Short mmCIF file of C-alpha atoms in Angstrom, two decimals:
data_model
loop_
_atom_site.label_atom_id
_atom_site.label_comp_id
_atom_site.label_asym_id
_atom_site.label_seq_id
_atom_site.Cartn_x
_atom_site.Cartn_y
_atom_site.Cartn_z
CA MET A 1 98.08 95.19 83.00
CA ARG A 2 95.44 97.23 81.25
CA HIS A 3 94.22 100.80 81.23
CA PHE A 4 91.39 101.35 83.71
CA GLY A 5 92.19 97.92 85.14
CA HIS A 6 92.26 99.54 88.59
CA ILE A 7 88.51 100.19 88.53
CA SER A 8 85.97 97.43 89.11
CA PRO A 9 84.77 95.26 86.21
CA THR A 10 81.20 96.41 86.87
CA VAL A 11 82.14 100.07 86.52
CA ARG A 12 84.21 99.33 83.41
CA GLU A 13 81.28 97.52 81.84
CA GLY A 14 79.14 100.61 82.33
CA LEU A 15 81.72 102.88 80.71
CA PHE A 16 83.08 100.99 77.74
CA HIS A 17 81.61 99.88 74.46
CA GLN A 18 84.93 98.06 73.94
CA GLU A 19 87.16 97.60 76.99
CA PRO A 20 90.92 98.19 76.87
CA VAL A 21 92.93 95.04 76.14
CA GLU A 22 95.35 93.48 78.58
CA PHE A 23 99.05 93.69 77.72
CA THR A 24 102.42 92.78 79.22
CA ALA A 25 106.01 93.89 78.78
CA ASP A 26 106.29 91.15 76.14
CA SER A 27 103.44 92.49 73.99
CA PRO A 28 104.31 93.78 70.50
CA ALA A 29 106.20 97.08 70.44
CA ARG A 30 103.40 98.73 68.46
CA THR A 31 100.96 97.95 71.28
CA LEU A 32 103.33 99.04 74.05
CA ALA A 33 104.20 102.33 72.36
CA ALA A 34 100.52 103.23 72.07
CA ALA A 35 99.75 102.00 75.61
CA LEU A 36 102.40 104.04 77.48
CA GLY A 37 99.77 106.62 78.40
CA ALA A 38 100.75 108.95 81.23
CA THR A 39 104.36 108.00 81.92
CA LEU A 40 105.01 109.00 85.53
CA TYR A 41 108.53 110.16 86.41
CA SER A 42 109.99 109.61 89.87
CA PRO A 43 113.47 110.38 91.27
CA ALA A 44 115.48 107.18 91.71
CA THR A 45 116.50 108.33 95.18
CA ARG A 46 113.07 107.91 96.79
CA PRO A 47 113.59 105.65 99.84
CA HIS A 48 110.29 103.77 99.42
CA LEU A 49 110.32 103.58 95.63
CA ALA A 50 109.06 99.99 95.42
CA ALA A 51 106.04 100.87 97.55
CA ASP A 52 105.48 103.99 95.45
CA VAL A 53 105.50 101.91 92.26
CA ALA A 54 102.94 99.49 93.69
CA LYS A 55 100.77 102.37 94.91
CA GLN A 56 100.75 104.10 91.54
CA ALA A 57 100.01 100.84 89.72
CA GLY A 58 96.96 100.55 91.95
CA ARG A 59 95.87 103.98 90.74
CA GLY A 60 96.09 103.12 87.06
CA VAL A 61 99.69 103.96 86.13
CA VAL A 62 101.04 101.57 83.47
CA SER A 63 104.45 103.15 82.74
CA MET A 64 107.01 104.83 84.99
CA VAL A 65 110.47 106.33 84.59
CA LEU A 66 112.85 106.10 87.55
CA CYS A 67 115.18 109.02 87.02
CA LEU A 68 118.93 109.24 87.61
CA GLU A 69 119.29 112.38 85.51
CA ASP A 70 117.94 115.91 85.95
CA SER A 71 115.57 115.12 88.83
CA ILE A 72 118.48 114.38 91.19
CA SER A 73 121.72 116.22 91.93
CA ASP A 74 125.07 115.11 90.56
CA ALA A 75 126.17 114.10 94.05
CA ASP A 76 123.23 111.70 94.44
CA VAL A 77 123.79 109.55 91.32
CA ALA A 78 125.76 106.77 93.03
CA GLY A 79 123.29 106.60 95.90
CA GLY A 80 120.41 106.63 93.43
CA GLU A 81 121.87 103.66 91.60
CA GLU A 82 122.29 101.71 94.84
CA ASN A 83 118.73 102.56 95.83
CA LEU A 84 117.43 101.33 92.45
CA ILE A 85 119.17 97.98 92.92
CA ARG A 86 117.50 97.52 96.33
CA GLN A 87 114.10 98.71 95.17
CA PHE A 88 114.08 96.50 92.06
CA ALA A 89 114.82 93.48 94.24
CA GLU A 90 111.77 94.37 96.33
CA ILE A 91 109.63 94.89 93.21
CA ASP A 92 110.80 91.55 91.85
CA ALA A 93 109.84 89.78 95.08
CA SER A 94 106.26 91.03 94.80
CA ALA A 95 103.59 88.83 93.28
CA GLU A 96 102.03 91.85 91.56
CA GLU A 97 103.05 92.78 88.04
CA PRO A 98 104.59 96.28 88.09
CA PRO A 99 104.02 98.95 85.45
CA LEU A 100 106.45 99.17 82.54
CA LEU A 101 109.57 100.44 84.31
CA PHE A 102 112.28 102.48 82.59
CA ILE A 103 115.45 103.97 84.05
CA ARG A 104 116.55 107.38 82.88
CA ILE A 105 120.34 107.34 82.88
CA ARG A 106 122.99 109.96 82.20
CA GLU A 107 125.71 108.11 80.30
CA PRO A 108 125.82 104.95 78.12
CA GLU A 109 128.17 103.21 80.56
CA GLN A 110 125.45 103.10 83.19
CA ILE A 111 123.24 100.81 81.11
CA SER A 112 125.21 97.54 81.15
CA ASP A 113 126.45 98.26 84.66
CA LEU A 114 122.93 98.65 86.02
CA VAL A 115 121.60 95.56 84.22
CA ARG A 116 124.49 93.52 85.62
CA ARG A 117 123.94 94.82 89.15
CA LEU A 118 120.18 94.28 88.95
CA GLY A 119 120.76 90.58 88.33
CA ARG A 120 117.56 88.55 88.33
CA SER A 121 115.40 91.60 89.07
CA ALA A 122 116.36 93.07 85.67
CA ARG A 123 113.44 91.05 84.32
CA ARG A 124 111.23 93.81 85.77
CA LEU A 125 113.02 96.42 83.64
CA ALA A 126 111.39 97.46 80.35
CA GLY A 127 114.26 99.65 79.18
CA PHE A 128 116.02 102.99 79.40
CA VAL A 129 115.23 106.63 78.76
CA LEU A 130 118.11 108.31 76.91
CA PRO A 131 118.50 112.02 77.70
CA LYS A 132 119.71 114.82 75.39
CA PHE A 133 119.61 112.47 72.43
CA THR A 134 121.52 113.50 69.31
CA GLU A 135 123.04 111.60 66.40
CA SER A 136 126.51 111.73 67.95
CA ARG A 137 125.36 110.65 71.42
CA GLY A 138 122.62 108.33 70.27
CA THR A 139 124.67 105.54 68.73
CA ALA A 140 126.62 104.94 71.95
CA PHE A 141 123.40 104.91 73.97
CA LEU A 142 121.60 102.50 71.65
CA ASP A 143 124.63 100.24 71.30
CA ALA A 144 124.73 100.01 75.10
CA VAL A 145 121.03 99.08 75.25
CA ARG A 146 121.53 96.39 72.61
CA GLN A 147 124.60 95.02 74.40
CA ALA A 148 122.80 94.90 77.74
CA GLN A 149 119.91 93.11 76.07
CA GLU A 150 122.21 90.47 74.61
CA GLU A 151 123.99 89.96 77.91
CA GLY A 152 120.75 89.77 79.89
CA GLY A 153 118.81 87.65 77.40
CA ARG A 154 115.73 89.89 77.59
CA HIS A 155 114.48 92.57 75.23
CA LEU A 156 115.12 96.11 76.41
CA TYR A 157 113.58 99.21 74.85
CA ALA A 158 114.97 102.70 74.52
CA MET A 159 113.08 105.97 74.68
CA PRO A 160 115.28 108.82 73.42
CA VAL A 161 114.50 112.30 74.74
CA LEU A 162 114.70 115.07 72.14
CA GLU A 163 115.66 118.20 74.08
CA THR A 164 118.95 119.67 72.84
CA PRO A 165 119.44 123.26 71.58
CA ASP A 166 120.41 122.12 68.07
CA LEU A 167 116.80 120.96 67.64
CA LEU A 168 115.54 124.34 68.75
CA HIS A 169 117.91 126.58 66.79
CA LEU A 170 116.63 127.21 63.28
CA GLU A 171 120.05 127.00 61.58
CA THR A 172 120.79 123.49 62.95
CA ARG A 173 117.33 121.94 63.23
CA VAL A 174 117.08 120.26 59.83
CA GLU A 175 120.40 118.45 60.11
CA ALA A 176 119.80 117.57 63.78
CA LEU A 177 116.45 115.96 62.91
CA ALA A 178 117.96 114.16 59.93
CA GLY A 179 120.74 112.79 62.13
CA ILE A 180 118.32 111.60 64.80
CA SER A 181 116.20 109.98 62.10
CA ARG A 182 119.21 108.09 60.74
CA THR A 183 120.15 106.89 64.21
CA VAL A 184 116.76 105.72 65.45
CA ASN A 185 116.00 104.01 62.14
CA ALA A 186 119.24 102.03 62.41
CA TYR A 187 118.03 100.74 65.81
CA ARG A 188 114.31 100.53 65.09
CA ASP A 189 113.90 97.28 67.05
CA GLN A 190 115.16 99.01 70.22
CA VAL A 191 113.32 102.34 70.01
CA LEU A 192 109.87 102.18 71.60
CA ALA A 193 108.94 105.87 71.48
CA LEU A 194 110.47 109.33 71.29
CA ARG A 195 109.94 111.80 74.12
CA LEU A 196 110.04 115.61 73.99
CA GLY A 197 111.98 117.67 76.52
CA VAL A 198 110.00 120.89 76.27
CA THR A 199 111.34 122.22 79.58
CA ASP A 200 114.85 122.14 78.09
CA PHE A 201 113.59 123.80 74.91
CA CYS A 202 112.18 126.66 76.97
CA SER A 203 115.37 126.85 79.02
CA ALA A 204 117.43 127.64 75.92
CA TYR A 205 115.56 130.95 75.66
CA GLY A 206 114.92 131.61 79.35
CA LEU A 207 111.21 130.85 78.97
CA ARG A 208 108.68 129.10 81.19
CA ARG A 209 105.03 128.74 80.31
CA THR A 210 102.44 129.61 82.93
CA PRO A 211 99.60 127.26 83.97
CA ASP A 212 97.31 129.29 81.72
CA MET A 213 99.33 128.38 78.63
CA THR A 214 100.07 125.14 76.80
CA ALA A 215 103.29 124.21 75.04
CA TYR A 216 101.54 125.15 71.80
CA ASP A 217 101.10 128.74 72.97
CA VAL A 218 104.89 129.11 73.12
CA GLN A 219 105.48 129.50 69.41
CA ILE A 220 109.15 128.63 69.37
CA VAL A 221 108.33 125.32 71.11
CA ALA A 222 105.29 124.64 68.94
CA GLY A 223 107.48 124.97 65.86
CA VAL A 224 109.91 122.32 67.13
CA ILE A 225 107.08 119.92 67.99
CA ALA A 226 105.66 120.33 64.49
CA ASP A 227 109.03 119.61 62.87
CA VAL A 228 109.69 116.57 65.08
CA VAL A 229 106.34 115.09 64.08
CA ASN A 230 106.97 116.02 60.46
CA VAL A 231 110.25 114.10 60.27
CA LEU A 232 109.88 111.35 62.86
CA SER A 233 106.19 110.46 63.20
CA ARG A 234 104.87 110.05 59.69
CA ALA A 235 101.95 107.69 59.08
CA ASP A 236 103.62 105.94 56.15
CA GLY A 237 105.13 103.14 58.23
CA THR A 238 108.43 104.95 58.89
CA GLY A 239 107.27 106.96 61.89
CA PHE A 240 107.69 106.48 65.62
CA THR A 241 105.32 107.24 68.47
CA VAL A 242 106.15 110.71 69.85
CA THR A 243 104.84 111.41 73.35
CA GLY A 244 103.48 114.69 74.71
CA PRO A 245 105.54 117.11 76.81
CA VAL A 246 105.45 117.36 80.57
CA TRP A 247 102.85 119.49 82.36
CA GLU A 248 104.74 121.21 85.17
CA TYR A 249 101.92 122.45 87.41
CA PHE A 250 100.08 120.63 90.15
CA ARG A 251 98.96 123.19 92.73
CA SER A 252 96.96 126.36 92.69
CA GLN A 253 98.62 129.61 91.72
CA GLN A 254 97.24 133.05 90.98
CA ARG A 255 95.52 132.92 87.58
CA LEU A 256 96.06 135.56 84.91
CA PHE A 257 93.36 134.30 82.54
CA LYS A 258 89.87 132.88 82.76
CA PRO A 259 89.60 129.09 83.27
CA GLN A 260 89.77 127.18 79.98
CA LEU A 261 87.58 124.29 81.12
CA ARG A 262 84.06 124.69 79.69
CA ARG A 263 81.11 124.25 82.04
CA SER A 264 78.95 122.28 79.62
CA PRO A 265 80.48 118.81 80.16
CA PHE A 266 80.06 119.27 83.92
CA LEU A 267 76.42 120.34 84.07
CA GLU A 268 75.13 117.06 85.49
CA GLU A 269 74.39 117.04 89.18
CA GLY A 270 77.40 116.52 91.40
CA VAL A 271 80.21 117.10 88.89
CA GLU A 272 80.52 120.89 89.00
CA GLU A 273 82.69 120.25 92.08
CA LEU A 274 85.00 118.19 89.89
CA ARG A 275 85.38 121.09 87.45
CA THR A 276 86.19 123.42 90.34
CA ALA A 277 88.80 121.02 91.71
CA LEU A 278 90.46 120.67 88.31
CA ILE A 279 90.69 124.44 87.92
CA GLU A 280 92.04 124.91 91.45
CA HIS A 281 94.82 122.41 90.72
CA ASP A 282 95.70 124.02 87.36
CA LEU A 283 94.53 120.94 85.47
CA ASP A 284 92.26 122.75 83.04
CA GLY A 285 95.37 123.81 81.13
CA LEU A 286 96.58 120.20 81.18
CA LEU A 287 93.31 118.99 79.64
CA ARG A 288 93.60 121.52 76.84
CA GLU A 289 97.23 120.55 76.20
CA ILE A 290 96.33 116.84 76.01
CA GLU A 291 93.77 117.62 73.32
CA LEU A 292 96.34 119.68 71.43
CA ASP A 293 98.90 116.87 71.79
CA ARG A 294 96.60 114.47 70.00
CA ALA A 295 95.60 117.03 67.37
CA ASN A 296 99.30 117.50 66.60
CA GLY A 297 100.13 113.79 66.32
CA LEU A 298 101.42 113.01 69.82
CA LEU A 299 100.28 110.08 71.97
CA GLY A 300 100.85 109.65 75.69
CA LYS A 301 102.45 112.23 77.98
CA THR A 302 105.31 112.74 80.38
CA CYS A 303 103.93 113.31 83.91
CA ILE A 304 105.62 114.44 87.10
CA HIS A 305 102.61 114.21 89.42
CA PRO A 306 100.13 111.37 90.00
CA ALA A 307 97.21 113.83 89.68
CA HIS A 308 97.96 114.12 85.96
CA VAL A 309 97.60 110.42 85.16
CA THR A 310 93.81 110.00 85.17
CA PRO A 311 93.13 113.08 83.00
CA VAL A 312 95.63 111.85 80.40
CA HIS A 313 94.03 108.41 80.30
CA ALA A 314 90.45 109.70 80.32
CA LEU A 315 91.15 111.87 77.28
CA SER A 316 92.96 109.00 75.52
CA VAL A 317 89.85 106.79 75.42
CA VAL A 318 88.33 106.67 71.93
CA SER A 319 84.84 108.13 71.77
CA HIS A 320 82.03 106.06 70.30
CA GLU A 321 81.77 108.57 67.46
CA GLU A 322 85.48 108.30 66.59
CA PHE A 323 85.23 104.50 66.69
CA SER A 324 82.18 104.51 64.43
CA ASP A 325 83.95 106.72 61.88
CA ALA A 326 87.13 104.62 61.96
CA GLN A 327 85.17 101.39 61.51
CA ASP A 328 83.30 102.78 58.51
CA ILE A 329 86.50 104.02 56.86
CA LEU A 330 88.29 100.68 57.32
CA ARG A 331 85.51 98.38 56.09
CA PRO A 332 86.95 95.94 53.51
CA GLU A 333 84.41 96.98 50.90
CA ARG A 334 85.74 100.55 51.15
CA GLY A 335 89.18 99.54 49.87
CA GLY A 336 88.66 101.38 46.59
CA GLY A 337 88.07 104.71 48.32
CA GLY A 338 85.10 107.02 48.13
CA VAL A 339 83.30 109.36 50.48
CA MET A 340 80.35 108.86 52.82
CA ARG A 341 78.34 110.67 55.45
CA SER A 342 79.27 109.59 58.97
CA ALA A 343 76.91 107.41 60.97
CA TYR A 344 76.52 110.39 63.32
CA THR A 345 75.45 112.45 60.25
CA ASN A 346 77.68 115.36 61.22
CA LYS A 347 80.74 115.01 59.00
CA MET A 348 82.23 113.61 55.80
CA ASN A 349 84.39 110.49 55.97
CA GLU A 350 86.69 110.27 52.96
CA VAL A 351 88.17 106.78 52.87
CA LYS A 352 91.65 107.27 51.41
CA PRO A 353 92.66 110.55 53.14
CA HIS A 354 91.22 109.43 56.50
CA ARG A 355 92.59 105.86 56.46
CA ALA A 356 95.80 106.61 58.39
CA TRP A 357 93.78 108.47 61.04
CA ALA A 358 91.36 105.54 61.27
CA GLU A 359 94.20 103.04 61.73
CA ARG A 360 95.74 105.09 64.51
CA THR A 361 92.34 105.50 66.13
CA MET A 362 91.75 101.74 66.13
CA LEU A 363 95.14 101.17 67.78
CA ARG A 364 94.24 103.70 70.47
CA ALA A 365 90.86 101.98 70.83
CA GLU A 366 92.63 98.69 71.42
CA VAL A 367 94.76 99.91 74.32
CA PHE A 368 92.53 102.62 75.85
CA GLY A 369 89.11 101.24 74.94
CA VAL A 370 86.03 102.77 73.33
CA ALA A 371 83.54 104.68 75.45
CA LYS A 372 79.85 103.89 75.26
CA GLU A 373 77.82 106.29 73.18
CA GLU A 374 76.51 108.25 76.16
CA VAL A 375 79.83 108.24 78.08
CA GLY A 376 82.12 111.28 77.97
CA PHE A 377 85.50 112.15 79.41
CA VAL A 378 83.92 113.52 82.60
CA ASP A 379 82.46 110.06 83.32
CA LEU A 380 85.82 108.42 82.69
CA LEU A 381 87.65 111.03 84.74
CA THR A 382 85.24 110.67 87.64
CA ALA A 383 85.49 106.87 87.63
CA GLY A 384 89.28 106.98 87.60
CA LEU A 385 89.52 109.56 90.38
CA LYS A 386 87.20 107.64 92.71
CA VAL A 387 89.69 104.80 93.09
#
């Protein structure tokens, strides 16, 4: 699989200075964590789940979570598990490679049980999403993933979800983060990425952001995101990939504020309609939140609607300017440091302070590609939406 692999090679050639690389479930964890992109959630109870997975893969989805937790009722868990077993058998019988597939479970005991019941089709499983992850709950979850991996003979990843009130409450946050850090570091080979449960954070205070606001406009949530990145996503080799929070909106509602999507990128003939469509579907707020995710150290995003996937991926592509800066900073002859004017002559590149940014940018360039100099996110968005 590869990002933008669903569009034709000819179109890709016209968009990319450096095309996204191909990867598989067996690629290095560092590559997979960066390549998750828009991770699309789906209830495990959907009767045609295998067909849905194939359909979304054809639209550019490379990672999905099949959910047995909050997206279904307590009474539907057993039926959801049975449905997953049937649907995985159908996915396994297909000649097409599926996206990276994760199952979001409720309790550690489900992990080995599901892997055993999946049988041969467990080879299509990339791992598990672990809800309401804390130090006390986390060890049992991660032990269960490791045990299932040993029994099945195939590597399985875990993606803990950070969403409990002790992370939100000021008096318990420091110790909660320290405990999570101890736990995930003890199982570093299992943990692919950390996910943020911002809906649960808001719930603890009876809040819900509107489509005109991003997670970063809700200050109590923004503070938690900042502290999670501070402790768990450092660029010194100890950090994990932390993914962006879910965007809840996918249909038009009455707007309180002016649209946030600037007209200037859409001034070319024929794309003003695209801007209008994005605004009508409340996706202008999503685009702003994606930019703020990256500015705050997050990569990838939880998605609950297929319409969100292409915008996430279009804004994840490295611009030619970013790539040029990163290349200059990482040149071997720059190892001693120093400062230089960028090739675009619009900024200062300082080698030592900007090195970690450059390294992360080059990893993103590997999995999402580098746009040609004249190609912007509107071109990438339009190409992805036409398929």
